[in-house]
PDB file of C-alpha atoms in Angstrom:
ATOM      1  CA  MET Q 202       0.000   0.000   0.000  1.00 68.00           C
ATOM      2  CA  ASP Q 203       1.176   3.508  -0.868  1.00 80.00           C
ATOM      3  CA  GLY Q 204       2.943   5.079   2.122  1.00 88.00           C
ATOM      4  CA  ALA Q 205       1.614   8.582   1.463  1.00 93.00           C
ATOM      5  CA  TYR Q 206      -1.940   7.220   1.308  1.00 94.00           C
ATOM      6  CA  MET Q 207      -1.546   5.547   4.701  1.00 95.00           C
ATOM      7  CA  ASN Q 208       0.133   8.612   6.220  1.00 95.00           C
ATOM      8  CA  ARG Q 209      -2.798  10.803   5.161  1.00 96.00           C
ATOM      9  CA  LEU Q 210      -5.224   8.440   6.859  1.00 97.00           C
ATOM     10  CA  ILE Q 211      -3.126   8.277  10.046  1.00 97.00           C
ATOM     11  CA  SER Q 212      -3.004  12.085  10.142  1.00 96.00           C
ATOM     12  CA  SER Q 213      -6.773  12.290   9.680  1.00 96.00           C
ATOM     13  CA  VAL Q 214      -7.331   9.785  12.479  1.00 97.00           C
ATOM     14  CA  HIS Q 215      -5.255  11.712  15.012  1.00 96.00           C
ATOM     15  CA  GLN Q 216      -6.242  15.235  13.970  1.00 96.00           C
ATOM     16  CA  GLU Q 217      -9.892  14.877  12.942  1.00 96.00           C
ATOM     17  CA  LEU Q 218     -11.352  11.637  14.302  1.00 97.00           C
ATOM     18  CA  LEU Q 219      -9.982  11.076  17.798  1.00 96.00           C
ATOM     19  CA  PRO Q 220     -10.496  14.604  19.214  1.00 96.00           C
ATOM     20  CA  ARG Q 221     -14.262  14.371  18.533  1.00 96.00           C
ATOM     21  CA  PHE Q 222     -14.906  10.644  18.886  1.00 97.00           C
ATOM     22  CA  ARG Q 223     -16.706   9.538  22.058  1.00 96.00           C
ATOM     23  CA  ILE Q 224     -16.966   5.864  23.018  1.00 96.00           C
ATOM     24  CA  GLU Q 225     -18.071   4.169  26.240  1.00 94.00           C
ATOM     25  CA  SER Q 226     -18.192   0.563  27.422  1.00 91.00           C
ATOM     26  CA  VAL Q 227     -20.836   0.228  30.132  1.00 86.00           C
ATOM     27  CA  ASP Q 228     -20.902  -3.568  30.400  1.00 86.00           C
ATOM     28  CA  PRO Q 229     -18.104  -5.817  29.074  1.00 83.00           C
ATOM     29  CA  HIS Q 230     -20.754  -8.337  27.993  1.00 78.00           C
ATOM     30  CA  ASP Q 231     -22.664  -5.841  25.833  1.00 83.00           C
ATOM     31  CA  PRO Q 232     -21.638  -3.736  22.814  1.00 85.00           C
ATOM     32  CA  VAL Q 233     -19.950  -0.407  23.482  1.00 92.00           C
ATOM     33  CA  LYS Q 234     -21.876   2.843  23.156  1.00 94.00           C
ATOM     34  CA  VAL Q 235     -20.638   5.455  20.683  1.00 96.00           C
ATOM     35  CA  HIS Q 236     -21.868   8.951  21.499  1.00 95.00           C
ATOM     36  CA  SER Q 237     -20.128  11.026  18.841  1.00 95.00           C
ATOM     37  CA  VAL Q 238     -18.640  10.357  15.385  1.00 97.00           C
ATOM     38  CA  PRO Q 239     -17.342  13.389  13.454  1.00 97.00           C
ATOM     39  CA  GLU Q 240     -18.299  13.748   9.792  1.00 96.00           C
ATOM     40  CA  PRO Q 241     -17.517  12.318   7.301  1.00 97.00           C
ATOM     41  CA  TRP Q 242     -16.448   9.306   9.416  1.00 98.00           C
ATOM     42  CA  GLN Q 243     -19.047   6.560   9.622  1.00 97.00           C
ATOM     43  CA  LEU Q 244     -19.671   3.943  12.297  1.00 97.00           C
ATOM     44  CA  ILE Q 245     -19.879   0.424  10.854  1.00 92.00           C
ATOM     45  CA  GLY Q 246     -19.533  -1.902  13.839  1.00 88.00           C
ATOM     46  CA  MET Q 247     -19.485  -2.210  17.618  1.00 88.00           C
ATOM     47  CA  GLY Q 248     -18.113  -4.967  19.813  1.00 85.00           C
ATOM     48  CA  ASN Q 249     -17.976  -5.373  23.574  1.00 86.00           C
ATOM     49  CA  TYR Q 250     -14.679  -3.475  23.883  1.00 91.00           C
ATOM     50  CA  ALA Q 251     -14.288  -1.419  20.712  1.00 94.00           C
ATOM     51  CA  ALA Q 252     -15.986   0.255  17.765  1.00 95.00           C
ATOM     52  CA  VAL Q 253     -15.071   0.311  14.074  1.00 96.00           C
ATOM     53  CA  VAL Q 254     -15.350   3.337  11.781  1.00 97.00           C
ATOM     54  CA  TYR Q 255     -14.262   4.236   8.282  1.00 96.00           C
ATOM     55  CA  HIS Q 256     -13.679   7.334   6.144  1.00 97.00           C
ATOM     56  CA  PRO Q 257     -15.274   7.500   2.651  1.00 96.00           C
ATOM     57  CA  ASP Q 258     -11.938   8.543   1.146  1.00 96.00           C
ATOM     58  CA  TYR Q 259     -10.383   5.268   2.377  1.00 96.00           C
ATOM     59  CA  PRO Q 260     -13.055   2.633   1.579  1.00 94.00           C
ATOM     60  CA  ASP Q 261     -10.748  -0.382   1.911  1.00 95.00           C
ATOM     61  CA  LEU Q 262      -9.514   0.446   5.408  1.00 97.00           C
ATOM     62  CA  VAL Q 263     -11.189   0.703   8.815  1.00 97.00           C
ATOM     63  CA  VAL Q 264     -10.168   2.136  12.157  1.00 98.00           C
ATOM     64  CA  LYS Q 265     -10.878   0.129  15.303  1.00 97.00           C
ATOM     65  CA  ILE Q 266     -10.927   2.142  18.539  1.00 97.00           C
ATOM     66  CA  TYR Q 267     -10.968   0.576  21.997  1.00 96.00           C
ATOM     67  CA  ALA Q 268     -13.144   2.056  24.725  1.00 95.00           C
ATOM     68  CA  PRO Q 269     -11.240   3.594  27.664  1.00 92.00           C
ATOM     69  CA  GLY Q 270     -10.374   1.073  30.343  1.00 88.00           C
ATOM     70  CA  ARG Q 271     -11.061  -1.993  28.227  1.00 90.00           C
ATOM     71  CA  PRO Q 272      -8.289  -4.574  27.684  1.00 89.00           C
ATOM     72  CA  GLY Q 273      -7.248  -6.444  24.578  1.00 91.00           C
ATOM     73  CA  PHE Q 274      -5.433  -3.940  22.384  1.00 95.00           C
ATOM     74  CA  PHE Q 275      -1.922  -5.381  22.685  1.00 95.00           C
ATOM     75  CA  GLU Q 276      -3.246  -8.923  22.464  1.00 96.00           C
ATOM     76  CA  GLU Q 277      -5.075  -8.129  19.229  1.00 96.00           C
ATOM     77  CA  VAL Q 278      -1.940  -6.627  17.702  1.00 97.00           C
ATOM     78  CA  GLU Q 279      -0.100  -9.867  18.495  1.00 97.00           C
ATOM     79  CA  VAL Q 280      -2.903 -11.968  16.992  1.00 98.00           C
ATOM     80  CA  TYR Q 281      -2.678 -10.092  13.694  1.00 98.00           C
ATOM     81  CA  ARG Q 282       1.097 -10.458  13.727  1.00 97.00           C
ATOM     82  CA  ARG Q 283       0.729 -14.233  13.961  1.00 98.00           C
ATOM     83  CA  LEU Q 284      -2.057 -14.464  11.383  1.00 98.00           C
ATOM     84  CA  GLY Q 285      -0.132 -12.614   8.697  1.00 96.00           C
ATOM     85  CA  SER Q 286      -2.012 -12.634   5.402  1.00 95.00           C
ATOM     86  CA  HIS Q 287      -5.046 -14.909   4.962  1.00 97.00           C
ATOM     87  CA  PRO Q 288      -8.146 -14.330   2.778  1.00 96.00           C
ATOM     88  CA  ALA Q 289     -10.604 -14.965   5.629  1.00 98.00           C
ATOM     89  CA  PHE Q 290      -8.975 -12.504   8.042  1.00 98.00           C
ATOM     90  CA  SER Q 291      -8.226  -8.812   8.070  1.00 97.00           C
ATOM     91  CA  GLU Q 292      -4.679  -7.453   8.439  1.00 97.00           C
ATOM     92  CA  CYS Q 293      -3.338  -4.861  10.859  1.00 97.00           C
ATOM     93  CA  LEU Q 294      -1.536  -2.055   9.029  1.00 96.00           C
ATOM     94  CA  TYR Q 295      -1.051   0.378  11.920  1.00 97.00           C
ATOM     95  CA  ALA Q 296      -1.453   0.234  15.703  1.00 97.00           C
ATOM     96  CA  SER Q 297      -1.064   2.943  18.347  1.00 94.00           C
ATOM     97  CA  ASP Q 298      -2.623   3.855  21.705  1.00 91.00           C
ATOM     98  CA  GLY Q 299      -5.750   1.732  21.591  1.00 94.00           C
ATOM     99  CA  LEU Q 300      -6.484   2.066  17.886  1.00 96.00           C
ATOM    100  CA  LEU Q 301      -5.772  -0.122  14.890  1.00 97.00           C
ATOM    101  CA  ILE Q 302      -6.007   0.522  11.181  1.00 98.00           C
ATOM    102  CA  LEU Q 303      -7.146  -2.672   9.489  1.00 97.00           C
ATOM    103  CA  LYS Q 304      -7.820  -3.946   6.017  1.00 97.00           C
ATOM    104  CA  ARG Q 305     -11.578  -3.728   5.564  1.00 96.00           C
ATOM    105  CA  LEU Q 306     -13.565  -6.932   5.135  1.00 95.00           C
ATOM    106  CA  HIS Q 307     -16.780  -6.447   3.197  1.00 94.00           C
ATOM    107  CA  GLY Q 308     -19.819  -8.563   3.854  1.00 95.00           C
ATOM    108  CA  VAL Q 309     -22.832  -9.185   6.103  1.00 96.00           C
ATOM    109  CA  THR Q 310     -22.549 -10.761   9.535  1.00 95.00           C
ATOM    110  CA  LEU Q 311     -24.414 -14.027  10.001  1.00 95.00           C
ATOM    111  CA  TYR Q 312     -26.386 -12.238  12.714  1.00 93.00           C
ATOM    112  CA  ASP Q 313     -27.573  -9.681  10.157  1.00 94.00           C
ATOM    113  CA  CYS Q 314     -28.173 -12.420   7.588  1.00 95.00           C
ATOM    114  CA  MET Q 315     -30.756 -13.873   9.947  1.00 93.00           C
ATOM    115  CA  HIS Q 316     -32.379 -10.460  10.305  1.00 93.00           C
ATOM    116  CA  LEU Q 317     -32.454  -9.870   6.543  1.00 95.00           C
ATOM    117  CA  GLY Q 318     -33.533 -13.381   5.612  1.00 94.00           C
ATOM    118  CA  LEU Q 319     -30.410 -13.955   3.505  1.00 95.00           C
ATOM    119  CA  GLN Q 320     -29.457 -17.517   2.621  1.00 95.00           C
ATOM    120  CA  ILE Q 321     -26.269 -18.718   4.321  1.00 97.00           C
ATOM    121  CA  PRO Q 322     -24.645 -21.404   2.136  1.00 97.00           C
ATOM    122  CA  GLN Q 323     -22.636 -24.229   3.659  1.00 97.00           C
ATOM    123  CA  THR Q 324     -19.456 -22.865   2.056  1.00 97.00           C
ATOM    124  CA  VAL Q 325     -19.542 -19.973   4.519  1.00 98.00           C
ATOM    125  CA  ILE Q 326     -19.414 -22.332   7.493  1.00 97.00           C
ATOM    126  CA  GLN Q 327     -16.706 -24.443   5.852  1.00 98.00           C
ATOM    127  CA  ASP Q 328     -14.562 -21.382   5.066  1.00 98.00           C
ATOM    128  CA  ILE Q 329     -14.745 -20.212   8.660  1.00 98.00           C
ATOM    129  CA  ASP Q 330     -13.852 -23.691   9.907  1.00 97.00           C
ATOM    130  CA  LYS Q 331     -10.761 -23.718   7.676  1.00 98.00           C
ATOM    131  CA  ALA Q 332      -9.788 -20.202   8.784  1.00 98.00           C
ATOM    132  CA  LEU Q 333     -10.013 -21.189  12.451  1.00 98.00           C
ATOM    133  CA  ASP Q 334      -7.873 -24.264  11.782  1.00 97.00           C
ATOM    134  CA  TYR Q 335      -5.293 -21.985  10.131  1.00 98.00           C
ATOM    135  CA  ALA Q 336      -5.313 -19.774  13.234  1.00 98.00           C
ATOM    136  CA  ARG Q 337      -4.683 -22.801  15.452  1.00 97.00           C
ATOM    137  CA  GLN Q 338      -1.726 -23.755  13.265  1.00 97.00           C
ATOM    138  CA  ARG Q 339      -0.315 -20.279  13.970  1.00 97.00           C
ATOM    139  CA  GLY Q 340      -0.435 -20.910  17.719  1.00 97.00           C
ATOM    140  CA  LEU Q 341      -3.745 -19.144  18.324  1.00 98.00           C
ATOM    141  CA  HIS Q 342      -6.904 -20.240  20.113  1.00 97.00           C
ATOM    142  CA  PRO Q 343     -10.107 -19.153  18.330  1.00 96.00           C
ATOM    143  CA  HIS Q 344     -12.341 -17.703  21.005  1.00 93.00           C
ATOM    144  CA  ASP Q 345     -15.674 -15.863  21.090  1.00 90.00           C
ATOM    145  CA  VAL Q 346     -16.495 -16.730  17.463  1.00 95.00           C
ATOM    146  CA  HIS Q 347     -20.222 -16.094  17.064  1.00 93.00           C
ATOM    147  CA  GLY Q 348     -22.744 -14.837  14.529  1.00 93.00           C
ATOM    148  CA  GLY Q 349     -21.944 -11.207  15.163  1.00 90.00           C
ATOM    149  CA  ASN Q 350     -18.253 -11.404  14.264  1.00 90.00           C
ATOM    150  CA  VAL Q 351     -18.209 -13.722  11.277  1.00 96.00           C
ATOM    151  CA  MET Q 352     -19.418 -12.587   7.869  1.00 97.00           C
ATOM    152  CA  MET Q 353     -20.591 -13.774   4.484  1.00 98.00           C
ATOM    153  CA  TYR Q 354     -19.375 -12.151   1.269  1.00 97.00           C
ATOM    154  CA  LYS Q 355     -20.325 -13.562  -2.127  1.00 96.00           C
ATOM    155  CA  GLY Q 356     -20.965 -16.954  -0.573  1.00 95.00           C
ATOM    156  CA  ARG Q 357     -17.651 -17.113   1.276  1.00 97.00           C
ATOM    157  CA  GLY Q 358     -16.957 -16.967   5.016  1.00 98.00           C
ATOM    158  CA  LEU Q 359     -14.879 -14.338   6.809  1.00 98.00           C
ATOM    159  CA  VAL Q 360     -13.787 -13.910  10.433  1.00 98.00           C
ATOM    160  CA  VAL Q 361     -14.063 -10.296  11.546  1.00 93.00           C
ATOM    161  CA  ASP Q 362     -13.057 -10.220  15.215  1.00 91.00           C
ATOM    162  CA  VAL Q 363      -9.890 -12.005  16.360  1.00 95.00           C
ATOM    163  CA  SER Q 364      -9.224  -9.951  19.482  1.00 90.00           C
ATOM    164  CA  ASP Q 365      -9.661 -12.908  21.868  1.00 92.00           C
ATOM    165  CA  PHE Q 366      -7.579 -15.442  19.941  1.00 96.00           C
ATOM    166  CA  LEU Q 367      -4.860 -15.536  22.621  1.00 96.00           C
ATOM    167  CA  HIS Q 368      -7.289 -16.823  25.260  1.00 93.00           C
ATOM    168  CA  GLU Q 369      -6.413 -20.444  25.940  1.00 92.00           C
ATOM    169  CA  GLU Q 370      -9.578 -21.467  27.782  1.00 89.00           C
ATOM    170  CA  SER Q 371     -12.039 -23.511  25.741  1.00 87.00           C
ATOM    171  CA  CYS Q 372     -14.906 -21.736  23.986  1.00 90.00           C
ATOM    172  CA  SER Q 373     -17.835 -23.587  22.417  1.00 90.00           C
ATOM    173  CA  LYS Q 374     -19.594 -20.650  20.737  1.00 92.00           C
ATOM    174  CA  TRP Q 375     -18.593 -21.564  17.198  1.00 95.00           C
ATOM    175  CA  ASP Q 376     -19.366 -25.251  17.699  1.00 94.00           C
ATOM    176  CA  ASP Q 377     -22.749 -24.317  19.168  1.00 92.00           C
ATOM    177  CA  LEU Q 378     -23.473 -22.027  16.218  1.00 93.00           C
ATOM    178  CA  LYS Q 379     -22.589 -24.810  13.786  1.00 95.00           C
ATOM    179  CA  LYS Q 380     -24.957 -27.177  15.556  1.00 92.00           C
ATOM    180  CA  ALA Q 381     -27.743 -24.609  15.270  1.00 91.00           C
ATOM    181  CA  TYR Q 382     -26.876 -24.137  11.587  1.00 94.00           C
ATOM    182  CA  TYR Q 383     -27.017 -27.839  10.685  1.00 95.00           C
ATOM    183  CA  TRP Q 384     -29.794 -28.941  13.019  1.00 93.00           C
ATOM    184  CA  LEU Q 385     -32.120 -25.944  12.875  1.00 90.00           C
ATOM    185  CA  TYR Q 386     -31.215 -23.437  10.171  1.00 92.00           C
ATOM    186  CA  ARG Q 387     -30.605 -25.664   7.147  1.00 93.00           C
ATOM    187  CA  PRO Q 388     -33.576 -28.054   7.526  1.00 93.00           C
ATOM    188  CA  PHE Q 389     -36.165 -25.586   8.855  1.00 89.00           C
ATOM    189  CA  LEU Q 390     -35.329 -21.861   8.713  1.00 89.00           C
ATOM    190  CA  SER Q 391     -33.408 -21.636   5.436  1.00 91.00           C
ATOM    191  CA  PRO Q 392     -36.241 -22.915   3.173  1.00 91.00           C
ATOM    192  CA  LEU Q 393     -38.657 -20.430   4.767  1.00 89.00           C
ATOM    193  CA  ARG Q 394     -36.343 -17.405   4.271  1.00 88.00           C
ATOM    194  CA  LEU Q 395     -37.683 -15.933   7.505  1.00 87.00           C
ATOM    195  CA  ARG Q 396     -36.598 -12.474   8.585  1.00 92.00           C
ATOM    196  CA  MET Q 397     -35.865 -12.457  12.291  1.00 89.00           C
ATOM    197  CA  PRO Q 398     -36.460  -9.136  14.091  1.00 90.00           C
ATOM    198  CA  TYR Q 399     -33.512  -7.821  16.054  1.00 87.00           C
ATOM    199  CA  PHE Q 400     -35.373  -7.939  19.363  1.00 86.00           C
ATOM    200  CA  LEU Q 401     -35.900 -11.684  18.902  1.00 87.00           C
ATOM    201  CA  LEU Q 402     -32.271 -12.239  17.929  1.00 83.00           C
ATOM    202  CA  ASP Q 403     -31.229 -10.283  21.003  1.00 84.00           C
ATOM    203  CA  ILE Q 404     -33.417 -12.511  23.193  1.00 87.00           C
ATOM    204  CA  VAL Q 405     -31.725 -15.578  21.681  1.00 80.00           C
ATOM    205  CA  ARG Q 406     -28.286 -14.033  22.258  1.00 74.00           C
ATOM    206  CA  LYS Q 407     -28.960 -13.207  25.907  1.00 78.00           C
ATOM    207  CA  SER Q 408     -30.648 -16.546  26.563  1.00 80.00           C
ATOM    208  CA  TYR Q 409     -27.661 -18.385  25.099  1.00 75.00           C
ATOM    209  CA  ARG Q 410     -25.296 -16.311  27.250  1.00 70.00           C
ATOM    210  CA  PHE Q 411     -27.339 -17.071  30.377  1.00 67.00           C
ATOM    211  CA  LEU Q 412     -27.474 -20.807  29.641  1.00 72.00           C
ATOM    212  CA  SER Q 413     -23.745 -20.910  28.877  1.00 67.00           C
ATOM    213  CA  ARG Q 414     -22.954 -19.298  32.210  1.00 67.00           C
ATOM    214  CA  LEU Q 415     -25.310 -21.658  33.992  1.00 64.00           C
ATOM    215  CA  VAL Q 416     -23.756 -24.744  32.396  1.00 61.00           C
ATOM    216  CA  SER Q 417     -20.265 -23.457  33.191  1.00 61.00           C
ATOM    217  CA  ARG Q 418     -21.242 -22.820  36.794  1.00 68.00           C
ATOM    218  CA  LEU Q 419     -22.781 -26.276  37.172  1.00 65.00           C
ATOM    219  CA  LYS Q 420     -19.620 -27.860  35.755  1.00 61.00           C
ATOM    220  CA  GLN Q 421     -17.504 -25.927  38.253  1.00 64.00           C
ATOM    221  CA  LEU Q 422     -19.716 -27.059  41.132  1.00 65.00           C
ATOM    222  CA  GLY Q 423     -19.526 -30.673  39.942  1.00 61.00           C
ATOM    223  CA  SER Q 424     -15.756 -30.462  39.657  1.00 62.00           C
ATOM    224  CA  SER Q 425     -15.453 -28.990  43.162  1.00 60.00           C
ATOM    225  CA  ARG Q 426     -17.582 -31.750  44.666  1.00 60.00           C
ATOM    226  CA  SER Q 427     -15.549 -34.434  42.897  1.00 59.00           C
ATOM    227  CA  LYS Q 428     -12.297 -33.030  44.330  1.00 60.00           C
ATOM    228  CA  ARG Q 429     -13.693 -33.021  47.862  1.00 59.00           C
ATOM    229  CA  ARG Q 430     -14.573 -36.726  47.687  1.00 59.00           C
TER     230      ARG Q 430
END
């Protein structure tokens, strides 16, 4: 990429975006809240710790900004270093003080596909599986992979958020999503092309989170009792 092009974007980020950008993370389990985005910057995504914006003059790049007090910035930089270049992942081109400039991935999240009634072909799931295997080969541990941070673009699968890929504890979110895809979506929902309202998707998301915590807690209690015997 042209150095002058990147330098212009970096200058715009520090001089125009950051002084007027306001972001807050109220609950680490819920998306951040963005209170102010200066024109012509546009907000295109929000995670639990950070938000993503882009400038119309730089359509193939995005800027990810972490909320104050939230961890993960240095870990995410290391994840991108290990991933290198792969078609299913973005690339980090610049990192400084809680912000990253990344190659932009175009597409629709699987979460939004459900809302829009878009068909999700099996190739999307297979591509993401292969991408996660590649990450494991690079010494990473795919974590927190769910419908809101994987995307579909022209029938192919992409992984958007890799910020938690250094976490070594097991995470079943992607395996659970695949089960829902093969057992529920493909045989029942896909033929109907149903559009799921966001409030219903949010209920499913929160219910899944509650059940996951409950199962984890029960496993911990069972393990503690076994050790005391």
